[in-house]
PDB file as gemmi writes it, atoms N, CA and C in Angstrom:
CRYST1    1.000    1.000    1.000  90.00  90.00  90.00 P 1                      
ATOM      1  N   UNK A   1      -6.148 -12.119  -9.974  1.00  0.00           N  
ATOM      2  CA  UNK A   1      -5.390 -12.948  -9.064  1.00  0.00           C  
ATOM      3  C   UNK A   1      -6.360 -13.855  -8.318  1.00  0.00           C  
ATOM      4  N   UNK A   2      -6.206 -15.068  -8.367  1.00  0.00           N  
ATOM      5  CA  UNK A   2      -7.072 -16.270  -7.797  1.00  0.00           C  
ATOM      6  C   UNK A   2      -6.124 -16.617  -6.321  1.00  0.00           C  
ATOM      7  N   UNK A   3      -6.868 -16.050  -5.460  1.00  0.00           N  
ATOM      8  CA  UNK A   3      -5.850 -16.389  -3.819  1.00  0.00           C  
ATOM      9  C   UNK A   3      -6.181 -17.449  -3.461  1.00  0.00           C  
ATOM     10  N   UNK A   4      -7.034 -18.122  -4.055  1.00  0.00           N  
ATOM     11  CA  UNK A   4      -7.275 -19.424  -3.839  1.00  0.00           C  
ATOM     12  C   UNK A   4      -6.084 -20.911  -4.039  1.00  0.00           C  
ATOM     13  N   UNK A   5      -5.866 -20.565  -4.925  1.00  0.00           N  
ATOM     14  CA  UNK A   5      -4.395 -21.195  -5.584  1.00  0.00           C  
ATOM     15  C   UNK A   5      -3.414 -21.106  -4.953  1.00  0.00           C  
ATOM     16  N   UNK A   6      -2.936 -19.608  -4.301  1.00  0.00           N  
ATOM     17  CA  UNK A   6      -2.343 -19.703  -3.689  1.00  0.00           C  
ATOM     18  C   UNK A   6      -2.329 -19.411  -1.614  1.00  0.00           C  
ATOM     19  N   UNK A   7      -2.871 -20.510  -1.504  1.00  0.00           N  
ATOM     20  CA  UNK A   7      -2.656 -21.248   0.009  1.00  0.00           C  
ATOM     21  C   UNK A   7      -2.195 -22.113   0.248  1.00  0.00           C  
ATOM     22  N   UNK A   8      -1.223 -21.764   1.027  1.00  0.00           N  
ATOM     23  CA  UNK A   8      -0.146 -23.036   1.117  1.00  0.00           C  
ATOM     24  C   UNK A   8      -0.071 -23.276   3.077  1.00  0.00           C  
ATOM     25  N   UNK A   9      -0.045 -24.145   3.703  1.00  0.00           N  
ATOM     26  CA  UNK A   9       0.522 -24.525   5.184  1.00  0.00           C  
ATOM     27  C   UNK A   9       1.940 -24.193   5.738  1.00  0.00           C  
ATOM     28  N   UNK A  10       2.445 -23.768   6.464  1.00  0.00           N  
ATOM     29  CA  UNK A  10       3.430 -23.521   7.014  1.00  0.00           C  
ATOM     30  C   UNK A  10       4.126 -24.615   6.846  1.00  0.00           C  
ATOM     31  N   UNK A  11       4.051 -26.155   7.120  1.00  0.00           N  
ATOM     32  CA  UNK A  11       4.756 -26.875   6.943  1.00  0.00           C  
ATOM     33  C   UNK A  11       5.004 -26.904   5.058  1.00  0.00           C  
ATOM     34  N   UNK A  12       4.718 -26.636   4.648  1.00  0.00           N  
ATOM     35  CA  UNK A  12       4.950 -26.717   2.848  1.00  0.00           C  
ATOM     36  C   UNK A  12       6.051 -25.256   2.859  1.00  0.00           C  
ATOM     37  N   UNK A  13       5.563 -23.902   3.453  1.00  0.00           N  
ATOM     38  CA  UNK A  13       6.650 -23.064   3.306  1.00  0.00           C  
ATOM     39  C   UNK A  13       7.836 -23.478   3.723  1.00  0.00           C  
ATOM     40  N   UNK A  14       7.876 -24.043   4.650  1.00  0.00           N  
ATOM     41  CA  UNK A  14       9.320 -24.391   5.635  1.00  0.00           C  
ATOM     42  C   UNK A  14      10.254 -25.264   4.331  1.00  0.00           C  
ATOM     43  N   UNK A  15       9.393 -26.514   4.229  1.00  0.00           N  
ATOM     44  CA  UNK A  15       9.839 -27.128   2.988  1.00  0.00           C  
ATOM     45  C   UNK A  15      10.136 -26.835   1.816  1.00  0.00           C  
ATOM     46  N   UNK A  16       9.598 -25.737   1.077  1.00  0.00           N  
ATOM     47  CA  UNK A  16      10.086 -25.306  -0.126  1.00  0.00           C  
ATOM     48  C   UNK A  16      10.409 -23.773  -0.211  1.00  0.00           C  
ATOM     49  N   UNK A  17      11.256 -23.481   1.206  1.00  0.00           N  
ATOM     50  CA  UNK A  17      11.236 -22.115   0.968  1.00  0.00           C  
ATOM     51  C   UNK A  17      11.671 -20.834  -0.300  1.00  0.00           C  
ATOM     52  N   UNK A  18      12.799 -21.702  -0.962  1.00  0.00           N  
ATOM     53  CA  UNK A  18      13.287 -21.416  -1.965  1.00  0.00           C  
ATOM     54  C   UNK A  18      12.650 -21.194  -3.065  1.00  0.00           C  
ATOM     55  N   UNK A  19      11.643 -22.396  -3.495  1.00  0.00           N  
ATOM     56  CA  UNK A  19      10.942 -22.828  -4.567  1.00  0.00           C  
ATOM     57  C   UNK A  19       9.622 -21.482  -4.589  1.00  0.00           C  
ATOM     58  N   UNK A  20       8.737 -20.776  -3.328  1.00  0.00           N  
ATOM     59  CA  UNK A  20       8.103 -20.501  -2.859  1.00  0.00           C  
ATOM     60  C   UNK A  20       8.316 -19.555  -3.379  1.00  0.00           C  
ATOM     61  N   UNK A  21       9.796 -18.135  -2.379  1.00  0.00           N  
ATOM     62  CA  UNK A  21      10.298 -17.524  -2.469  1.00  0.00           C  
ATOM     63  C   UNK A  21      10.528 -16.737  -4.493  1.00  0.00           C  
ATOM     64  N   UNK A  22      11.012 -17.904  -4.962  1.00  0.00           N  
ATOM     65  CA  UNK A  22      11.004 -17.743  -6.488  1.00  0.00           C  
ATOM     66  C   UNK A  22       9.663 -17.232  -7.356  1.00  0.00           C  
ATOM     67  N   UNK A  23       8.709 -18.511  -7.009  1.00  0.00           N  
ATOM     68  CA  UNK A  23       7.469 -18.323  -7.424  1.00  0.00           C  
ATOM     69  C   UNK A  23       6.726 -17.306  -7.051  1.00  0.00           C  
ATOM     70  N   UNK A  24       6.963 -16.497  -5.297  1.00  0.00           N  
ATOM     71  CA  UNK A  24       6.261 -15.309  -5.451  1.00  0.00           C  
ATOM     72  C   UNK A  24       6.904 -13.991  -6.035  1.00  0.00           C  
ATOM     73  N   UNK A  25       7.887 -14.552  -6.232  1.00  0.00           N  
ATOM     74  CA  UNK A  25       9.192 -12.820  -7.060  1.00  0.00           C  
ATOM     75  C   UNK A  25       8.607 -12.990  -8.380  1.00  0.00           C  
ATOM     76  N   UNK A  26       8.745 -14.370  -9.187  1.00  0.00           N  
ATOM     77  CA  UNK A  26       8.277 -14.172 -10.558  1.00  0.00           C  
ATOM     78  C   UNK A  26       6.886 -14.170 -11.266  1.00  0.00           C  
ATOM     79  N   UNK A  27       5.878 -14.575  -9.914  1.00  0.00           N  
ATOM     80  CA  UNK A  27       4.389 -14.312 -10.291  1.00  0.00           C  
ATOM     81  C   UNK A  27       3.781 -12.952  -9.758  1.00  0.00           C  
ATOM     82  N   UNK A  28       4.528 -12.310  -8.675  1.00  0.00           N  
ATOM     83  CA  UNK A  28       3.977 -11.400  -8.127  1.00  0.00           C  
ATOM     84  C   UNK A  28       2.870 -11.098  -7.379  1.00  0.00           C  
ATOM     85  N   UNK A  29       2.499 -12.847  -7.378  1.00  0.00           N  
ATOM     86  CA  UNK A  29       1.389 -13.275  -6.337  1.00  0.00           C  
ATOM     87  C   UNK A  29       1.648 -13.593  -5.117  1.00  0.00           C  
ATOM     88  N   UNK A  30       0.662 -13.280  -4.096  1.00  0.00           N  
ATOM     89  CA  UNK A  30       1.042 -13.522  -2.892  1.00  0.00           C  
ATOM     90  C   UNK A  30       0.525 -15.085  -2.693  1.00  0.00           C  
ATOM     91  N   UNK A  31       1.255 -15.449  -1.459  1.00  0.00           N  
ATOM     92  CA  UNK A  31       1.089 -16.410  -0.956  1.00  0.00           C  
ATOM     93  C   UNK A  31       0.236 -16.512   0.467  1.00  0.00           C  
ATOM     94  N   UNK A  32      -0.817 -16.913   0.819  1.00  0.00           N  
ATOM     95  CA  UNK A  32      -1.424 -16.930   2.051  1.00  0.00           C  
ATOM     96  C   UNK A  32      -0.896 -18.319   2.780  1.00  0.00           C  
ATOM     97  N   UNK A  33      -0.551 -18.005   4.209  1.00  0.00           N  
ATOM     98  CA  UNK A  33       0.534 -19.260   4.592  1.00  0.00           C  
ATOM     99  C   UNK A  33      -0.849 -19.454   5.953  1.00  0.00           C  
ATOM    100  N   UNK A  34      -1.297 -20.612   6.260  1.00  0.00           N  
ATOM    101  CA  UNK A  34      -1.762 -21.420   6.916  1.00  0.00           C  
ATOM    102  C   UNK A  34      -1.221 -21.865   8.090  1.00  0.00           C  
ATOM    103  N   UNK A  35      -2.108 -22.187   9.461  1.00  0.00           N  
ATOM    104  CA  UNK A  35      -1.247 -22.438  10.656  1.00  0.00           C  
ATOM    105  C   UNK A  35      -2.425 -23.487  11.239  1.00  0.00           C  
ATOM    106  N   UNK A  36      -2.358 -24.637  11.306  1.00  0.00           N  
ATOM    107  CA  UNK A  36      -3.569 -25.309  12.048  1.00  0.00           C  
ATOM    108  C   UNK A  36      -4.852 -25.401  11.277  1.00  0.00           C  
ATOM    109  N   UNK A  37      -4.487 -24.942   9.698  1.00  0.00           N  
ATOM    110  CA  UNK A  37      -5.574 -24.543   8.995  1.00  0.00           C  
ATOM    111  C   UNK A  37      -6.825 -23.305   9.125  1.00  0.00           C  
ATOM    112  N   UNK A  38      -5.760 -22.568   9.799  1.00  0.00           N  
ATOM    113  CA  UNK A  38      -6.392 -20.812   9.792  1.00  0.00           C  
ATOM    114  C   UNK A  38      -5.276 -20.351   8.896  1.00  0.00           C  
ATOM    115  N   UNK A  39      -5.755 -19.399   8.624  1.00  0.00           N  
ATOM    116  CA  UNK A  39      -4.831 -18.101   7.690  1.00  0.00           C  
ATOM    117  C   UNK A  39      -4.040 -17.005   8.898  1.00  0.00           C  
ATOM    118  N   UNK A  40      -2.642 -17.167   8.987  1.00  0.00           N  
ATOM    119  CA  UNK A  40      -1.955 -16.363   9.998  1.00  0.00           C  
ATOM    120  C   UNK A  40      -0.913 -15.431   9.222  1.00  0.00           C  
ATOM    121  N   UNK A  41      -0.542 -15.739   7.952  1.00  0.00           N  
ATOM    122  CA  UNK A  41       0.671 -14.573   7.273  1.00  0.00           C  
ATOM    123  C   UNK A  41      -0.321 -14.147   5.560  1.00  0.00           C  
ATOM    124  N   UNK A  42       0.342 -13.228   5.444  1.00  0.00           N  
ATOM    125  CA  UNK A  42       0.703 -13.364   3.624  1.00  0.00           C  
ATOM    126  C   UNK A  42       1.999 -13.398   3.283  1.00  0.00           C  
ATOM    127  N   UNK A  43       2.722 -13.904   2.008  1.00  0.00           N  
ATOM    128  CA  UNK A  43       3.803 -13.701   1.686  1.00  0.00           C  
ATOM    129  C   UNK A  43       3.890 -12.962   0.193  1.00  0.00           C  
ATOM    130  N   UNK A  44       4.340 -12.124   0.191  1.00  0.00           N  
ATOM    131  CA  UNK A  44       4.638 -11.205  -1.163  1.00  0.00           C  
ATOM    132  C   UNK A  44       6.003 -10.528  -1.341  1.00  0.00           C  
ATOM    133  N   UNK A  45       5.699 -10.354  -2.716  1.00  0.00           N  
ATOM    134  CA  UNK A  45       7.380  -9.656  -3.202  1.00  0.00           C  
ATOM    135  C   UNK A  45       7.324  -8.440  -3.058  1.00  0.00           C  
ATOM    136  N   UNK A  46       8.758  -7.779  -2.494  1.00  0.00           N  
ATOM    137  CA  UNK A  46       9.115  -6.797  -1.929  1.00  0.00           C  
ATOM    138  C   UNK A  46       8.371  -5.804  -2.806  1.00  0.00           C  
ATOM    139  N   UNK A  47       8.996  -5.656  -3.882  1.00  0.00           N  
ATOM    140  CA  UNK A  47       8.290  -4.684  -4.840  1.00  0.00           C  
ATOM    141  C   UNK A  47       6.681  -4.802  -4.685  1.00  0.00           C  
ATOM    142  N   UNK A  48       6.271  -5.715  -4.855  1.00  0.00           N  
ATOM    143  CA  UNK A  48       4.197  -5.791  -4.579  1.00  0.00           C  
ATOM    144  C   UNK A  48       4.045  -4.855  -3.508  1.00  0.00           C  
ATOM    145  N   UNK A  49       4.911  -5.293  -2.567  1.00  0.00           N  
ATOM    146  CA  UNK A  49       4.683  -4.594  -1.136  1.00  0.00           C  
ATOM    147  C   UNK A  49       4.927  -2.973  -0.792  1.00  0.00           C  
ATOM    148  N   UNK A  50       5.643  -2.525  -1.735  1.00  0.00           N  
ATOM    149  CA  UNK A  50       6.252  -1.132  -1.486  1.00  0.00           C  
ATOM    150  C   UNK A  50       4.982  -0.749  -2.467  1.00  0.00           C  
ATOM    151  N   UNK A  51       4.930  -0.859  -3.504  1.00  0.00           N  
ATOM    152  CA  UNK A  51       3.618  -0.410  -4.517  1.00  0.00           C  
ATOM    153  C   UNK A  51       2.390  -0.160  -3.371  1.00  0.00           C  
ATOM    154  N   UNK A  52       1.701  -1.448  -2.602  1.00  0.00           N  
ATOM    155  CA  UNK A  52       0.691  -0.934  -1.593  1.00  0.00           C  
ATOM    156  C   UNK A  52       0.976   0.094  -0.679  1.00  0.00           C  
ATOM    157  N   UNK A  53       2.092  -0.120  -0.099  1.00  0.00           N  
ATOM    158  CA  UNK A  53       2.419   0.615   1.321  1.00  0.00           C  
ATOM    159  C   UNK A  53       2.150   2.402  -0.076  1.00  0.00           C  
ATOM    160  N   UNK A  54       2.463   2.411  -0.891  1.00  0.00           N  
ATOM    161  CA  UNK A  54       2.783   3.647  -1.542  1.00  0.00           C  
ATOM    162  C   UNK A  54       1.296   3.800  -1.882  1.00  0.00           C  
ATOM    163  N   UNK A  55       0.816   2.858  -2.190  1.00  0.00           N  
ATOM    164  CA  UNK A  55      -0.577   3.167  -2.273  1.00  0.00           C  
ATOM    165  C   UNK A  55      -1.551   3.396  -1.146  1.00  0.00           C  
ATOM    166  N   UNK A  56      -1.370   2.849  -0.316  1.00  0.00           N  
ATOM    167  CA  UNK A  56      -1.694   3.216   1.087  1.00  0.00           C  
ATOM    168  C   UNK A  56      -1.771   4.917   1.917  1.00  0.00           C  
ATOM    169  N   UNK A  57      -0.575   5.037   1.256  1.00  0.00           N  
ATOM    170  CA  UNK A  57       0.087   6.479   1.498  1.00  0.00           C  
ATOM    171  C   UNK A  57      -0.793   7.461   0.490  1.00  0.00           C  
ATOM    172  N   UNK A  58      -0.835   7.281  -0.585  1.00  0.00           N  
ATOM    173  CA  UNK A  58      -2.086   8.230  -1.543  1.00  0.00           C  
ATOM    174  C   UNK A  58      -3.010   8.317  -0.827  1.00  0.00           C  
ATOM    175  N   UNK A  59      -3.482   7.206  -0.404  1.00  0.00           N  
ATOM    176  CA  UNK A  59      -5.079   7.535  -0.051  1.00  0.00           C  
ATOM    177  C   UNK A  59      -5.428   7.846   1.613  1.00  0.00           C  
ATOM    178  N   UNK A  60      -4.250   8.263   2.264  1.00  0.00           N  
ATOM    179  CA  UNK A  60      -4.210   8.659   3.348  1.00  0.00           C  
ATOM    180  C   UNK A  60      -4.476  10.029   3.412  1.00  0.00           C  
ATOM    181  N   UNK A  61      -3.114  10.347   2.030  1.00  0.00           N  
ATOM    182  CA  UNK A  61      -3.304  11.869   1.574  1.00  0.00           C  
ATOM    183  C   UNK A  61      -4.505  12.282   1.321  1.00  0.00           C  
ATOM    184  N   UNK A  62      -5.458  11.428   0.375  1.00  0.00           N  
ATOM    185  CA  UNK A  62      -6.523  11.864  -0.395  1.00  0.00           C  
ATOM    186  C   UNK A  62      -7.713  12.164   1.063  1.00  0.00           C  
ATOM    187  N   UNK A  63      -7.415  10.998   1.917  1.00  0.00           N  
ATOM    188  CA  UNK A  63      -8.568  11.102   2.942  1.00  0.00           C  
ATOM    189  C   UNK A  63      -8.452  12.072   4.188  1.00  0.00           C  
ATOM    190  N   UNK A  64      -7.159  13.008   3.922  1.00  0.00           N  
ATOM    191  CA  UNK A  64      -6.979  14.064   4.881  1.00  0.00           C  
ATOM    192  C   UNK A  64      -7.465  15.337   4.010  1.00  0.00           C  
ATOM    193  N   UNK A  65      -7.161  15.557   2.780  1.00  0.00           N  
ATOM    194  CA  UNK A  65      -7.406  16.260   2.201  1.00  0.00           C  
ATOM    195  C   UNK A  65      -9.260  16.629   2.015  1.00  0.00           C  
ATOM    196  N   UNK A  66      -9.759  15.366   1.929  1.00  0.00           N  
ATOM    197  CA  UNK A  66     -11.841  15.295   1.977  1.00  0.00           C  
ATOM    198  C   UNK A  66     -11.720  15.566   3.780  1.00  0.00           C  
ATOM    199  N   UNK A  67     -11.292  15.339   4.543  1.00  0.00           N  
ATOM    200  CA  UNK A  67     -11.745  15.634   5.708  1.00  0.00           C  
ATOM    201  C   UNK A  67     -11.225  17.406   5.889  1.00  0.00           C  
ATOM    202  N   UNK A  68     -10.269  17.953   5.212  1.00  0.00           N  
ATOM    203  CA  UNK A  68      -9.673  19.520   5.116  1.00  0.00           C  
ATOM    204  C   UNK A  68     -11.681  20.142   4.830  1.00  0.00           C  
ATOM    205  N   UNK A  69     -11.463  19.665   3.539  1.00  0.00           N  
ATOM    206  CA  UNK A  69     -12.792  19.907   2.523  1.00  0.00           C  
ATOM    207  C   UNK A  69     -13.976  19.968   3.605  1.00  0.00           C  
ATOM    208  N   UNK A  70     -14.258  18.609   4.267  1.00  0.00           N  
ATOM    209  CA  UNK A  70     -15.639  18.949   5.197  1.00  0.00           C  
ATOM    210  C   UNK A  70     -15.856  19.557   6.457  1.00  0.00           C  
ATOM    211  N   UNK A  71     -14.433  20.481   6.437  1.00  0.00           N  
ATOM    212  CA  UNK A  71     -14.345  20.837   7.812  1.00  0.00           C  
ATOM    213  C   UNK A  71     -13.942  22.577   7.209  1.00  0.00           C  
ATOM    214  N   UNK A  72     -14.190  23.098   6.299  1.00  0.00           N  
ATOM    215  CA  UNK A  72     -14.363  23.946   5.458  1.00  0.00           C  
ATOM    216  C   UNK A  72     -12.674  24.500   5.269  1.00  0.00           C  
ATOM    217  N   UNK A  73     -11.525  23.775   5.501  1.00  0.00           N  
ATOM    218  CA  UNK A  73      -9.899  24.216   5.897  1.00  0.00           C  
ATOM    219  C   UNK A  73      -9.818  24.257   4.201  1.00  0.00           C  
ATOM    220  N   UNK A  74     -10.413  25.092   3.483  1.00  0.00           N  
ATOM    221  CA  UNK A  74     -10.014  25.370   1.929  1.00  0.00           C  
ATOM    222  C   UNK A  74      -9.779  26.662   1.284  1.00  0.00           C  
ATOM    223  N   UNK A  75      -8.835  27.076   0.390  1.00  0.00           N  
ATOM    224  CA  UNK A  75      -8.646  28.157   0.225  1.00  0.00           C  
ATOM    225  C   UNK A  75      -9.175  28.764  -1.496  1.00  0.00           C  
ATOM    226  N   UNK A  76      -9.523  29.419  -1.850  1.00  0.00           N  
ATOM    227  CA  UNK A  76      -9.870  29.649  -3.185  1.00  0.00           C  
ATOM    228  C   UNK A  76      -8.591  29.950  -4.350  1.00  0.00           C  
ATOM    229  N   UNK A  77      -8.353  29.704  -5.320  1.00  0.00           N  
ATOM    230  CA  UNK A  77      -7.446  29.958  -5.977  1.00  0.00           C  
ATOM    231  C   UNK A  77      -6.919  31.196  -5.851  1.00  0.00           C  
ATOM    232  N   UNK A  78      -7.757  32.246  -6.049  1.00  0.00           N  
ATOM    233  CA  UNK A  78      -7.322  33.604  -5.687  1.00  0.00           C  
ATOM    234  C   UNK A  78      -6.430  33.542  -4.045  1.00  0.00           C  
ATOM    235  N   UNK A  79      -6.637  32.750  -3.139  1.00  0.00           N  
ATOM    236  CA  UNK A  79      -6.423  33.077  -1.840  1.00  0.00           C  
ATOM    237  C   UNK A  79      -4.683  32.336  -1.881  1.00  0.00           C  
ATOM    238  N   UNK A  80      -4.760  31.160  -2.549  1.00  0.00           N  
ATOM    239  CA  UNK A  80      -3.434  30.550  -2.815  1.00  0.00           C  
ATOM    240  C   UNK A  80      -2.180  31.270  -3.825  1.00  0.00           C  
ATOM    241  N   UNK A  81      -2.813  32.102  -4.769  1.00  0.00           N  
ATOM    242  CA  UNK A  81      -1.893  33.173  -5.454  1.00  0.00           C  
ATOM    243  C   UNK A  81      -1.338  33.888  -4.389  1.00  0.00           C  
ATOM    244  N   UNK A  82      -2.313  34.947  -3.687  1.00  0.00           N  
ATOM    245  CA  UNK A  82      -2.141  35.904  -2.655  1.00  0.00           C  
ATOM    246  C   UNK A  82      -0.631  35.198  -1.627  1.00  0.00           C  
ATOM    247  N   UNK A  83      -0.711  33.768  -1.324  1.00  0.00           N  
ATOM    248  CA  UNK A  83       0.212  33.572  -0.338  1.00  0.00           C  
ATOM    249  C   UNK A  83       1.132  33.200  -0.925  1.00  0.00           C  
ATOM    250  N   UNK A  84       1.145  32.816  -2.167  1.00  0.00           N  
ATOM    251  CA  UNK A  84       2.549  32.449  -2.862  1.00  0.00           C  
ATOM    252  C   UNK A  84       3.356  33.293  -3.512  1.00  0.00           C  
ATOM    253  N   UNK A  85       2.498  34.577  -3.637  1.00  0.00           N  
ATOM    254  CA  UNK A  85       2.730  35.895  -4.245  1.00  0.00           C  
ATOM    255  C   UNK A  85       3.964  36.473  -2.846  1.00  0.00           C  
ATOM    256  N   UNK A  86       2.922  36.255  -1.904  1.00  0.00           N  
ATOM    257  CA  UNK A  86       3.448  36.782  -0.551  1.00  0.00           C  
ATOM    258  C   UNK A  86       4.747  36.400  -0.208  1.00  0.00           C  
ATOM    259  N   UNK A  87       4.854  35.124  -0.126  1.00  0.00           N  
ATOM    260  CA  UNK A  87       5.644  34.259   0.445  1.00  0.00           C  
ATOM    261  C   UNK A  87       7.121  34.537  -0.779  1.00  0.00           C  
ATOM    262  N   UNK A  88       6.507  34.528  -1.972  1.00  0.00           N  
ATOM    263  CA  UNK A  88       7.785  35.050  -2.874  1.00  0.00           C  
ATOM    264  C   UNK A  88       8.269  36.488  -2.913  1.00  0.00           C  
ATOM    265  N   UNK A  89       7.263  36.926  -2.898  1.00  0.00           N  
ATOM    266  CA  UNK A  89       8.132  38.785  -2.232  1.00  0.00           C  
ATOM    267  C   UNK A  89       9.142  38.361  -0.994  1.00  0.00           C  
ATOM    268  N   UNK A  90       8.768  37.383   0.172  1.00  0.00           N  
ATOM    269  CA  UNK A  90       9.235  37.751   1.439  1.00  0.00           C  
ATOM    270  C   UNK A  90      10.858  37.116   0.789  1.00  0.00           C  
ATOM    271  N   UNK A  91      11.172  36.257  -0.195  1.00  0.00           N  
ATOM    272  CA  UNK A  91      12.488  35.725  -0.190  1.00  0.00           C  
ATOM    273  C   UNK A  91      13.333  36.704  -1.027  1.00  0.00           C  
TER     274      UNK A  91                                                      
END                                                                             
């Protein structure tokens, strides 16, 4: 993906919102929208967006899980049988 290509000015979104709108659903590229000639939004398709946020969410998991790990909160396989063993007797 070349984000270069796609920078566009706020006054061009306003103007082709439709045209815009289309082009980022069927390229799946985002759009970086311009204000005074700084960078103030991105624009992307819903689906792009739920994929990160979901990806976001993995590696939140992954980075609680290495901080479990260096803070020694780990159990040995044998120790995870024992409680699931447990926990299924208790039902």
């Amino acid at each position: 993906m070349d984000i270069k290509n796609n920078i566009k000015p706020i006054s061009y979104i306003k103007a082709n919102a439709a045209e815009v709108l289309k082009q980022v659903n069927e390229t799946r590229s985002p759009i970086v929208i311009t204000q005074n000639g700084e960078s103030k939004a991105v624009l992307m398709d819903a689906g792009s967006y739920q994929e990160m946020m979901d990806a976001m969410a993995m590696l939140k998991i992954i980075a609680m899980g290495e901080k479990d790990i260096a803070e020694g909160r780990v159990l040995t396989h044998e120790e995870v049988g024992k409680k699931l063993k447990e926990q299924l007797d208790a039902l």
